[in-house]
Short mmCIF file of C-alpha atoms in Angstrom, two decimals:
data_model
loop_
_atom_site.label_atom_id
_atom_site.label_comp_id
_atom_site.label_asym_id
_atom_site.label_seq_id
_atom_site.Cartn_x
_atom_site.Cartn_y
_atom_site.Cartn_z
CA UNK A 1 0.00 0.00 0.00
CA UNK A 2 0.91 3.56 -0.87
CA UNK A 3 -0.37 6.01 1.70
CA UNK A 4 -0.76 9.66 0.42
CA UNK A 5 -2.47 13.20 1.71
CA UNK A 6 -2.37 16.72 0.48
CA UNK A 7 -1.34 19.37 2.48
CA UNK A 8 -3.60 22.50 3.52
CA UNK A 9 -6.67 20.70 4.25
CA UNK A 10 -9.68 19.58 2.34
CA UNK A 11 -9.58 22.52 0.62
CA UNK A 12 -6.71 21.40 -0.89
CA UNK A 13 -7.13 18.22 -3.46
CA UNK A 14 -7.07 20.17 -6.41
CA UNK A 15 -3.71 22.03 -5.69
CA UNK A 16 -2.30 18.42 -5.09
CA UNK A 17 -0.06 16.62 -7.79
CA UNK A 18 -2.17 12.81 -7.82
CA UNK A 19 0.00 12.01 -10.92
CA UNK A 20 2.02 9.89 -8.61
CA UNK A 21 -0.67 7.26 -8.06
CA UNK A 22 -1.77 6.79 -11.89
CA UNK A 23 -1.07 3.29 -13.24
CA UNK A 24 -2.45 2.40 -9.78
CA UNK A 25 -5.36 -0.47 -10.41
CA UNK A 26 -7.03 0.53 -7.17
CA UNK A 27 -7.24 3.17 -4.81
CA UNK A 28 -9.07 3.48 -1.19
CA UNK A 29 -9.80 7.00 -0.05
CA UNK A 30 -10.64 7.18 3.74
CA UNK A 31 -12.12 10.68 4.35
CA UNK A 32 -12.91 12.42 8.06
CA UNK A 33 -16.28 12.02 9.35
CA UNK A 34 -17.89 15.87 8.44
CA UNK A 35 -19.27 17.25 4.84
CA UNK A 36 -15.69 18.42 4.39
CA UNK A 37 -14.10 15.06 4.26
CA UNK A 38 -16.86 13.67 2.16
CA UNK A 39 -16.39 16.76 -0.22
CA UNK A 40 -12.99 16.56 -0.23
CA UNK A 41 -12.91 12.08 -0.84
CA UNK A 42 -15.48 12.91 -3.90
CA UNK A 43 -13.28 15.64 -5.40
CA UNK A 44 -10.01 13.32 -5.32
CA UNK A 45 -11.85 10.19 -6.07
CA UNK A 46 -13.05 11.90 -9.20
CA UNK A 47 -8.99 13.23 -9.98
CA UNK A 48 -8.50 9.17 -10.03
CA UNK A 49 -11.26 8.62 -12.27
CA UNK A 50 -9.11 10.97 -14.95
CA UNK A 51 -6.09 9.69 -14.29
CA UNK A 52 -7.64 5.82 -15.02
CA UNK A 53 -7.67 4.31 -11.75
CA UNK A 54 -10.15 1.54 -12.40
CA UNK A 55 -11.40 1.07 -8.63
CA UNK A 56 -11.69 3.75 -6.67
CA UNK A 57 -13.34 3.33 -2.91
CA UNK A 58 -14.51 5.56 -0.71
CA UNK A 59 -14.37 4.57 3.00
CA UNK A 60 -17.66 5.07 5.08
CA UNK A 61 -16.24 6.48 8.10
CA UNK A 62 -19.27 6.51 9.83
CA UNK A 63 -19.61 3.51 10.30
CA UNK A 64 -15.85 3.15 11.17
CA UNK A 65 -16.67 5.56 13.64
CA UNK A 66 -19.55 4.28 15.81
CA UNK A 67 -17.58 1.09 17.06
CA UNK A 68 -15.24 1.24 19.43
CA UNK A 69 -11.66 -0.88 19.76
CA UNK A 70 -13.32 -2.96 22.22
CA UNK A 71 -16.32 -3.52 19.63
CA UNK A 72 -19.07 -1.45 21.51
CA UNK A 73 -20.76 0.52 19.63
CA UNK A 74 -20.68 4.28 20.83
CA UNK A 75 -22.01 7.50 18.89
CA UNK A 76 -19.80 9.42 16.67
CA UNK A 77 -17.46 12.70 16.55
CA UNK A 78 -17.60 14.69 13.71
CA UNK A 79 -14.05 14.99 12.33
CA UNK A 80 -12.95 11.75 13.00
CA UNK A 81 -10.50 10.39 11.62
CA UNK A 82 -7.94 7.38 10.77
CA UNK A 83 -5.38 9.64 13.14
CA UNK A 84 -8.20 9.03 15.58
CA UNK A 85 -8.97 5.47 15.02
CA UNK A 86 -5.19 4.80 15.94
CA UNK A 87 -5.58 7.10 19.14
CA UNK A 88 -7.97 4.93 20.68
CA UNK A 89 -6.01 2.13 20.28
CA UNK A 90 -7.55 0.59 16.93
CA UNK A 91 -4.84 -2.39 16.01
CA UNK A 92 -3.66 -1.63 12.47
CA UNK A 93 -4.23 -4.38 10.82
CA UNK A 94 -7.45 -4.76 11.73
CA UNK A 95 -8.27 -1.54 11.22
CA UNK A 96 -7.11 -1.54 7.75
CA UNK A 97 -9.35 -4.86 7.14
CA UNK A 98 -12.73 -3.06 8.95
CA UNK A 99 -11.65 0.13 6.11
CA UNK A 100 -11.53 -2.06 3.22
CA UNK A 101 -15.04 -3.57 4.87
CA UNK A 102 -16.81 -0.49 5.37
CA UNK A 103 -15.13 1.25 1.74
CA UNK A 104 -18.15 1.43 -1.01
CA UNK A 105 -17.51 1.95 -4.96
CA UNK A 106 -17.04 5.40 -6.03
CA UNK A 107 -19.39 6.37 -8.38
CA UNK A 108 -18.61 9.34 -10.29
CA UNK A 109 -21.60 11.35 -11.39
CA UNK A 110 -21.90 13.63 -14.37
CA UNK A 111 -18.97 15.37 -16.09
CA UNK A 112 -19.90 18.70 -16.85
CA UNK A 113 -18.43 21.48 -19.51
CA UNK A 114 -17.87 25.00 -18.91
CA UNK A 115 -17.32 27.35 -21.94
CA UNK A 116 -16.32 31.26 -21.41
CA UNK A 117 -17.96 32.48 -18.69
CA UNK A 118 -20.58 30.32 -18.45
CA UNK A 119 -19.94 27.18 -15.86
CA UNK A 120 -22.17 24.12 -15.22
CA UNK A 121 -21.70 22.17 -11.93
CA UNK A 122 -24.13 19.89 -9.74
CA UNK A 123 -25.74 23.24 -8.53
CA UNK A 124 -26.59 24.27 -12.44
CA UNK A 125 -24.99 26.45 -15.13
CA UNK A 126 -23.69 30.21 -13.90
CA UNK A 127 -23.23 33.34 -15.90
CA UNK A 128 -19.95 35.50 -14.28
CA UNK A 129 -21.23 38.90 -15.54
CA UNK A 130 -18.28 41.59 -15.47
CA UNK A 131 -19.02 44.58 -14.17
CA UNK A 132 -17.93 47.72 -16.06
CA UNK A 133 -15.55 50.87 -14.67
CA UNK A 134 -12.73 50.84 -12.47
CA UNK A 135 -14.57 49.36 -9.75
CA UNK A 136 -16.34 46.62 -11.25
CA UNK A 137 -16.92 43.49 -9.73
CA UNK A 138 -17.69 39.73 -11.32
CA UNK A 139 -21.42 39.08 -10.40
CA UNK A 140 -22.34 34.97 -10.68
CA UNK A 141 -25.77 34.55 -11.90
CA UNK A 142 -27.39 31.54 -11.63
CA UNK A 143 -29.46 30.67 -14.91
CA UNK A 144 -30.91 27.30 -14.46
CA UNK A 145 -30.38 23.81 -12.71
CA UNK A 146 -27.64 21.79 -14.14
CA UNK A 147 -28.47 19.79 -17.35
CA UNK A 148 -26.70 17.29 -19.97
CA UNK A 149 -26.20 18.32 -23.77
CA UNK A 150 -27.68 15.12 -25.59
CA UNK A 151 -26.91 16.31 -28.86
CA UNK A 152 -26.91 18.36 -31.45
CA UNK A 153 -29.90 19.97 -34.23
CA UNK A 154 -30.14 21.83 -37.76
CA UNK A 155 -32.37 23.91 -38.68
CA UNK A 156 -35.02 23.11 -41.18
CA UNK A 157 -33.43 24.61 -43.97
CA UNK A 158 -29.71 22.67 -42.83
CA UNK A 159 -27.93 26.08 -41.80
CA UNK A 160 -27.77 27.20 -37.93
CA UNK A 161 -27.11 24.90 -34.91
CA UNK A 162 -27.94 24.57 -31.81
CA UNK A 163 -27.55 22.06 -29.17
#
């Protein structure tokens, strides 16, 4: 096993260099136990997906969470982590095994284009509208929810396009 992180925080997959693990045949992400870690597990799981890893798995860290070394079961802390798990005495092998367990399938959703300074994304396609002057400011306006191009038309008469 090859065990990598980026620095500065879950903020920080996309500044990260993954090149490193390409050629890999699978890849288990273990994220902390907030929206955070889940955001940042889905944003590097789909940096795999481009660079070809065929299995990429996500680790559910809740359940990781809510048991215990002992094997009680005990309500979670948000944040935790593998750093954590070790803390408290989790044995590393086992540990590793109960990851692997608890890791589902990452299934990468829809791929979306952006073109000038219109972008599309889960939340739907935005407009940045400059400003004009010397104090103008980019304005994001939302324009719809997000949607897939299926294809492309004519017109009647053969001439303009549209999609």
């Amino acid at each position: 096993s090859v065990i990598v992180t980026s620095p500065g925080g879950s903020n920080a997959a996309l500044q990260t260099d993954w090149t490193s693990l390409a050629g890999r045949i699978r890849a288990l992400i273990w994220p902390d136990l907030d929206a955070p870690g889940i955001k940042y597990a889905t944003t590097v799981a789909n940096i795999l997906v481009d660079l070809g890893i065929p299995e990429i798995l996500i680790v559910d860290a809740q359940r990781l969470a809510e048991v215990e070394p002992s094997g009680n079961r005990r309500e979670t802390t948000p944040g935790w982590d593998v750093a954590d798990a070790i803390a408290e005495g989790h044995e590393p092998g086992k540990l590793r095994a109960a990851a692997v367990e608890a890791a589902q399938p990452h299934k990468p959703g829809p791929r979306f284009l952006s073109f000038g300074s219109f972008t599309m994304s889960n939340e739907g396609l935005v407009l940045a509208k400059e400003g004009k002057g010397e104090d103008a400011i980019t304005e994001n306006l939302w324009v719809c929810s997000a949607f897939e191009i299926i294809g492309r038309a004519r017109d009647p008469n053969g001439r303009e396009w549209a999609r």
